[in-house]
Short mmCIF file of C-alpha atoms and ligand atoms in Angstrom, two decimals:
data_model
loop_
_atom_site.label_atom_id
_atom_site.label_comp_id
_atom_site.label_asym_id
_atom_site.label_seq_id
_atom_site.Cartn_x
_atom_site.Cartn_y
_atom_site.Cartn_z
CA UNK A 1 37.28 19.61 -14.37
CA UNK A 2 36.39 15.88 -15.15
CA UNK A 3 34.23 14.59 -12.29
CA UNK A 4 35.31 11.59 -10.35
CA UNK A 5 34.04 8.10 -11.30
CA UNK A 6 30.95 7.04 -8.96
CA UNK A 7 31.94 4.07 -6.82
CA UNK A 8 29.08 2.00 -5.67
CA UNK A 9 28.63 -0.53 -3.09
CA UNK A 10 25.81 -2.93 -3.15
CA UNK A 11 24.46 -6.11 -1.22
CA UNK A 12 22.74 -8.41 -2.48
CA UNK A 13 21.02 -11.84 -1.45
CA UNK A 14 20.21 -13.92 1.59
CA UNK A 15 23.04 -14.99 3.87
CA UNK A 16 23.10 -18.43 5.17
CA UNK A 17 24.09 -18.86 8.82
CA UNK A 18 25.12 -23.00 9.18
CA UNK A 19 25.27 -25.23 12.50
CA UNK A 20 26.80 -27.75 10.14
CA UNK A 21 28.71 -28.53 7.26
CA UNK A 22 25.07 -29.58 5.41
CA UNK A 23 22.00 -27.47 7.48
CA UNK A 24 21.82 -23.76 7.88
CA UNK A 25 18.71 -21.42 8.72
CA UNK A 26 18.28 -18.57 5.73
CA UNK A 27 15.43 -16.72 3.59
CA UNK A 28 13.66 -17.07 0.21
CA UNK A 29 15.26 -14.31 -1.15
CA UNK A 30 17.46 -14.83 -5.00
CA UNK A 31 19.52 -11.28 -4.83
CA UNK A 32 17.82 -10.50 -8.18
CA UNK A 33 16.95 -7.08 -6.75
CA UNK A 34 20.07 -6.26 -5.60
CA UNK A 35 21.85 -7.84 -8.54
CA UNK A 36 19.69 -6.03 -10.74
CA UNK A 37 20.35 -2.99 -9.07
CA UNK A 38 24.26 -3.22 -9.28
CA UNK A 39 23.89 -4.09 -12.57
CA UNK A 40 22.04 -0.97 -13.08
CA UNK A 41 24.70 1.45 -11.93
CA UNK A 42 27.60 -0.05 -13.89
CA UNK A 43 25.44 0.64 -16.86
CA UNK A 44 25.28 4.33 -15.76
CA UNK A 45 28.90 4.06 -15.48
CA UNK A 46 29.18 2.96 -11.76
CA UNK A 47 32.60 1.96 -10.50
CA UNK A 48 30.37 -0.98 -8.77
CA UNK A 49 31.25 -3.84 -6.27
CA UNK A 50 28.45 -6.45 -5.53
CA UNK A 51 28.55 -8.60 -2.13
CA UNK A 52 26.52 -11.30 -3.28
CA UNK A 53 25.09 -14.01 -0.41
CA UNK A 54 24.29 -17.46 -1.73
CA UNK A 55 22.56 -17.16 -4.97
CA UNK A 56 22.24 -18.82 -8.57
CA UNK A 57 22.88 -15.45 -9.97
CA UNK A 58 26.09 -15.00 -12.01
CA UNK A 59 28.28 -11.87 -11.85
CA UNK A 60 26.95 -9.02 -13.24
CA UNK A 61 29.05 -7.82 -16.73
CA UNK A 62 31.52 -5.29 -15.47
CA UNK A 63 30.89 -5.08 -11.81
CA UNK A 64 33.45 -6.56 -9.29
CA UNK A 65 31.19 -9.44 -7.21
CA UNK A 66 32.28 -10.93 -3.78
CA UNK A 67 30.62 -13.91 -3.10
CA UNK A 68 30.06 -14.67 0.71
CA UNK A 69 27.79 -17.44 3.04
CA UNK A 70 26.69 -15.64 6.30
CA UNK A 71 26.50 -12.25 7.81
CA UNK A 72 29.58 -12.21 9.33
CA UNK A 73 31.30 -12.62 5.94
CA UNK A 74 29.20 -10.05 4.51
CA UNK A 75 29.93 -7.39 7.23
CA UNK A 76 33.67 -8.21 6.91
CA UNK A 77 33.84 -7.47 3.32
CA UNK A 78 31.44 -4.64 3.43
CA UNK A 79 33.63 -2.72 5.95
CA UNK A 80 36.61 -3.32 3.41
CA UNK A 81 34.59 -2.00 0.42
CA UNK A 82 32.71 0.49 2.14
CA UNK A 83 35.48 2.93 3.03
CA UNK A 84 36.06 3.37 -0.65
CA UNK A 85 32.88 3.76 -1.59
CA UNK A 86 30.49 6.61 -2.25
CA UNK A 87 27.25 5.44 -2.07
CA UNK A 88 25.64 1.94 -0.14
CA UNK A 89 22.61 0.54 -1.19
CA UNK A 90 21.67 -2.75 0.89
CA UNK A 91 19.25 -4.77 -1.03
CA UNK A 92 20.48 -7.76 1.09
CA UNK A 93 18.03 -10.11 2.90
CA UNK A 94 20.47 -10.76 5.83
CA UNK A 95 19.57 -13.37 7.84
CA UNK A 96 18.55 -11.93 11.48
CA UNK A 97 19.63 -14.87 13.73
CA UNK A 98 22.49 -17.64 13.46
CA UNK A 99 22.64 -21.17 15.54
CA UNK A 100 24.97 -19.99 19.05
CA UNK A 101 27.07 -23.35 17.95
CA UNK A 102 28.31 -24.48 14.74
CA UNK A 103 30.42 -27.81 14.81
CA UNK A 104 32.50 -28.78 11.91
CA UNK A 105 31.19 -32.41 11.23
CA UNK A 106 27.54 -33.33 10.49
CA UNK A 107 25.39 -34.34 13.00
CA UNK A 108 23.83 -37.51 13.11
CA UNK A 109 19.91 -36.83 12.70
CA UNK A 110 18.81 -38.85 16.44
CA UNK A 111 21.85 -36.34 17.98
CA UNK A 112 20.56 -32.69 16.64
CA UNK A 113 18.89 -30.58 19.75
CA UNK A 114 15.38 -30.14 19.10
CA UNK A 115 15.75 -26.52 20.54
CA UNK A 116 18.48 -24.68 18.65
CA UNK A 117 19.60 -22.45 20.95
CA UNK A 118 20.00 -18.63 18.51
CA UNK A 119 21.77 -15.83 18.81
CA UNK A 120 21.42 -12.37 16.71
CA UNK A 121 23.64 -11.98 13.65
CA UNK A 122 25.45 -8.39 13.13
CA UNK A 123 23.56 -5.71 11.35
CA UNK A 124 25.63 -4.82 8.99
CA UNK A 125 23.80 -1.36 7.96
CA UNK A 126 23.98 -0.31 11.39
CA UNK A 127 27.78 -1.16 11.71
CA UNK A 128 28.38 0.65 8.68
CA UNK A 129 26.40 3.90 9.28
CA UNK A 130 28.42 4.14 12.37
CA UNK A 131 31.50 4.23 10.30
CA UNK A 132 30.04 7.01 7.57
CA UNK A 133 31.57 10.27 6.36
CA UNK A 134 30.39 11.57 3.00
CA UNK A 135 29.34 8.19 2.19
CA UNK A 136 25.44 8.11 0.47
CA UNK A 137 23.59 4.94 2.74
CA UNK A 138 19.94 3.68 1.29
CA UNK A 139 18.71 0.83 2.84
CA UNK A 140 16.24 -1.75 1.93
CA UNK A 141 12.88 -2.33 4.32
CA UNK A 142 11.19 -5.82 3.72
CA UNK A 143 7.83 -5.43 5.72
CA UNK A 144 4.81 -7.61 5.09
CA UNK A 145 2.87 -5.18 6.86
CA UNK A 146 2.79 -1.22 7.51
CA UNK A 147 5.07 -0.32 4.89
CA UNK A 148 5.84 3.12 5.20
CA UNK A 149 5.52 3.40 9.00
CA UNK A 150 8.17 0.38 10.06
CA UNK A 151 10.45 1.65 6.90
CA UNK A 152 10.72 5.66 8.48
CA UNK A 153 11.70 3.69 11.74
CA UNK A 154 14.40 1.90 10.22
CA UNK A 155 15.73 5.13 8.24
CA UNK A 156 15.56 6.58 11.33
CA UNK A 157 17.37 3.70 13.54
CA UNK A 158 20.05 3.20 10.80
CA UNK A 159 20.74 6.95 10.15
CA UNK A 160 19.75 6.52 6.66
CA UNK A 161 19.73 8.94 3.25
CA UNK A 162 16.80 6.45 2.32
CA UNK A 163 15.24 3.49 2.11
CA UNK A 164 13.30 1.34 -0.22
CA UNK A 165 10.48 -0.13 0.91
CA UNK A 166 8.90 -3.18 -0.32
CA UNK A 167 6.06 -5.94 0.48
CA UNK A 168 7.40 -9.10 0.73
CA UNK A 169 5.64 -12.42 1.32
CA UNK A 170 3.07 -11.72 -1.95
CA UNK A 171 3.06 -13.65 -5.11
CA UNK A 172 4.41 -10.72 -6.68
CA UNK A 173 6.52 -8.79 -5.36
CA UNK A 174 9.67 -9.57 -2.98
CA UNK A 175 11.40 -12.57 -2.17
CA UNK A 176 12.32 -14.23 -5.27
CA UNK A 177 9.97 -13.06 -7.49
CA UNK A 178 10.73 -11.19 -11.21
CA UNK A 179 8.71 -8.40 -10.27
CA UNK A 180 8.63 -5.81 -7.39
CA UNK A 181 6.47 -2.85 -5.94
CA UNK A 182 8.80 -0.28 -4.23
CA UNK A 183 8.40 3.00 -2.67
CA UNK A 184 11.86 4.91 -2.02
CA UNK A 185 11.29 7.15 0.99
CA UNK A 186 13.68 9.74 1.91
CA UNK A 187 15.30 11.19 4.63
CA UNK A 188 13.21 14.56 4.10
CA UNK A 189 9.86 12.31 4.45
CA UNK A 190 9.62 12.76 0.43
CA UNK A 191 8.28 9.68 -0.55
CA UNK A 192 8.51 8.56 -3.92
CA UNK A 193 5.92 5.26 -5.33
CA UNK A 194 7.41 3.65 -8.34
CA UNK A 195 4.92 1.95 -10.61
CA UNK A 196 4.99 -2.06 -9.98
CA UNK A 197 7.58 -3.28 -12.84
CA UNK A 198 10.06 -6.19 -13.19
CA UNK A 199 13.01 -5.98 -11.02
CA UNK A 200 15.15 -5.09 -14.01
CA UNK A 201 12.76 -1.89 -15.23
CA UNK A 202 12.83 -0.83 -11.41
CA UNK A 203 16.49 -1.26 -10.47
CA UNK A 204 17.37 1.07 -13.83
CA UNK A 205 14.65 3.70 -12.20
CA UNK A 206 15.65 3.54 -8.63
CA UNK A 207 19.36 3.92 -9.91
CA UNK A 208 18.00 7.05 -12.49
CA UNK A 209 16.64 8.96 -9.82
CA UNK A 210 18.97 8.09 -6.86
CA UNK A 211 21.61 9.32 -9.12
CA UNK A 212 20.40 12.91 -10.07
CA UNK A 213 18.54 13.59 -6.42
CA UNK A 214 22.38 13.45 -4.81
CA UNK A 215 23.63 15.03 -7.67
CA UNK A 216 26.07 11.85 -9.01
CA UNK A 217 25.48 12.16 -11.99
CA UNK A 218 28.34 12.74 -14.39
N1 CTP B 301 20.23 -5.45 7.55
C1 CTP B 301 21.58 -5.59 7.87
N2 CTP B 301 21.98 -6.53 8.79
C2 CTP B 301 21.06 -7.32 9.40
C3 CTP B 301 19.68 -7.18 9.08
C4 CTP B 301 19.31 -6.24 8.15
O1 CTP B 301 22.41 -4.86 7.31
N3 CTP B 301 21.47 -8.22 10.28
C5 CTP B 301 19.84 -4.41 6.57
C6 CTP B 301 19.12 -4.93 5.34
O2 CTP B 301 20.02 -5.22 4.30
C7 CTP B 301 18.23 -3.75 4.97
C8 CTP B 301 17.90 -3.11 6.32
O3 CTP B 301 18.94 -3.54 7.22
O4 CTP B 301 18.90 -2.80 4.17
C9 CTP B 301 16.57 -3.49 6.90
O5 CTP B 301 16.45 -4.89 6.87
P1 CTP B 301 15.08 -5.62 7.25
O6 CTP B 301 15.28 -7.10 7.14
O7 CTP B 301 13.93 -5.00 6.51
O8 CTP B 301 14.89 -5.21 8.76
P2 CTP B 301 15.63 -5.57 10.09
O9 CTP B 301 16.61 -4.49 10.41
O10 CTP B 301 16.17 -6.97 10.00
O11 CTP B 301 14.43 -5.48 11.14
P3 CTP B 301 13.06 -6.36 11.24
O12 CTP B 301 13.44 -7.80 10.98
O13 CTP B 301 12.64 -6.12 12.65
O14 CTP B 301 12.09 -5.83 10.25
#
């Protein structure tokens, strides 16, 4: 019997969380490792979906991309795609915190608080690990410090399959960069150290191996 088509959800990007039409608070990151990675498992012949945050990226050949601005727009179409999916991997560099008001006109520079007053933004792996059933979930750990140790906590936290780990913050690797060095530690406490490489070369591995260690290959 033919096996069913793989559908894969990825996330990709920063999000951008605005207290006005023109000034938000957000990361460095591009989405190239996410976008690489989605690109990646259409090319192994991924039904994929991309939720891409803000980003100069274009949409990857083939795969279906949702663009979206903050985290709440990202959790609301992750929830819709994630149902249908089979396997999540978050790459996304979801931003943490959001302004507790957002006004619809710009302020005028002598009128904006000098305390922005914040407030936490979902977390959108959590929410969706709540909501799993056969669904594969491997999330992403930025750390610029302790790698391994703060990535088994948020496997852990997040009820995980696994997680890839990376140093951010470097010249070159993370945030923005072409290049990346990323472990992929599993739920078992395998941990697997993929040789430095350009985002590209890595996303094609990560994809490789994810694919035949839960058996989705075709
Ligand atoms: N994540 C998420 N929603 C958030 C924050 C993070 O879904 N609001 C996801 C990321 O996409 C990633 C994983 O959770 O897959 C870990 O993200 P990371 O930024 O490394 O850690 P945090 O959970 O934000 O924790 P901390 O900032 O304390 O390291």
């Amino acid at each position: 019997m033919a096996q069913k088509t793989v559908r894969c959800l990825v996330t990709a990007g920063p999000t951008q969380e605005y207290f006005d039409p023109v000034r938000f608070i957000s990361n460095p990151s591009s989405g190239k490792m996410g976008w690489h990675i989605a690109k990646a498992a259409r090319e192994i012949g991924w039904e994929t979906t991309l939720i891409l945050g803000p980003s100069a990226l274009s949409d990857p050949d083939g795969v279906k991309t949702v663009r979206v601005v903050s985290a709440q727009d990202m959790l609301e179409e992750s929830e819709k795609a994630f149902e249908k999916c089979d396997i999540l991997i978050m790459a996304a560099a979801v931003c943490d915190v959001r302004p507790k008001l957002k006004v619809g006109h710009k302020v005028k520079k002598g009128e904006i608080p000098l305390t922005v007053e914040l407030e936490r933004t979902p977390d959108i792996l959590l929410t969706l690990s709540k909501k799993k059933k056969e669904q594969i979930l491997i999330g992403f750990a930025a750390e610029t410090r302790n790698l391994v140790e703060y990535a088994k906590e948020k496997l852990e936290q997040k009820n995980l399959d696994a997680i890839v780990a990376n140093i951010v913050g470097g010249k070159s690797s993370g945030f923005g960069s072409d290049s990346n060095e990323i472990v992929l530690i599993m739920r078992s406490g395998e941990i697997i150290d993929f040789n430095p490489a350009e985002k590209k070369t890595l996303a094609s591995h990560l994809i490789k191996f994810v694919s035949t260690k839960f058996g989705l290959e075709k």
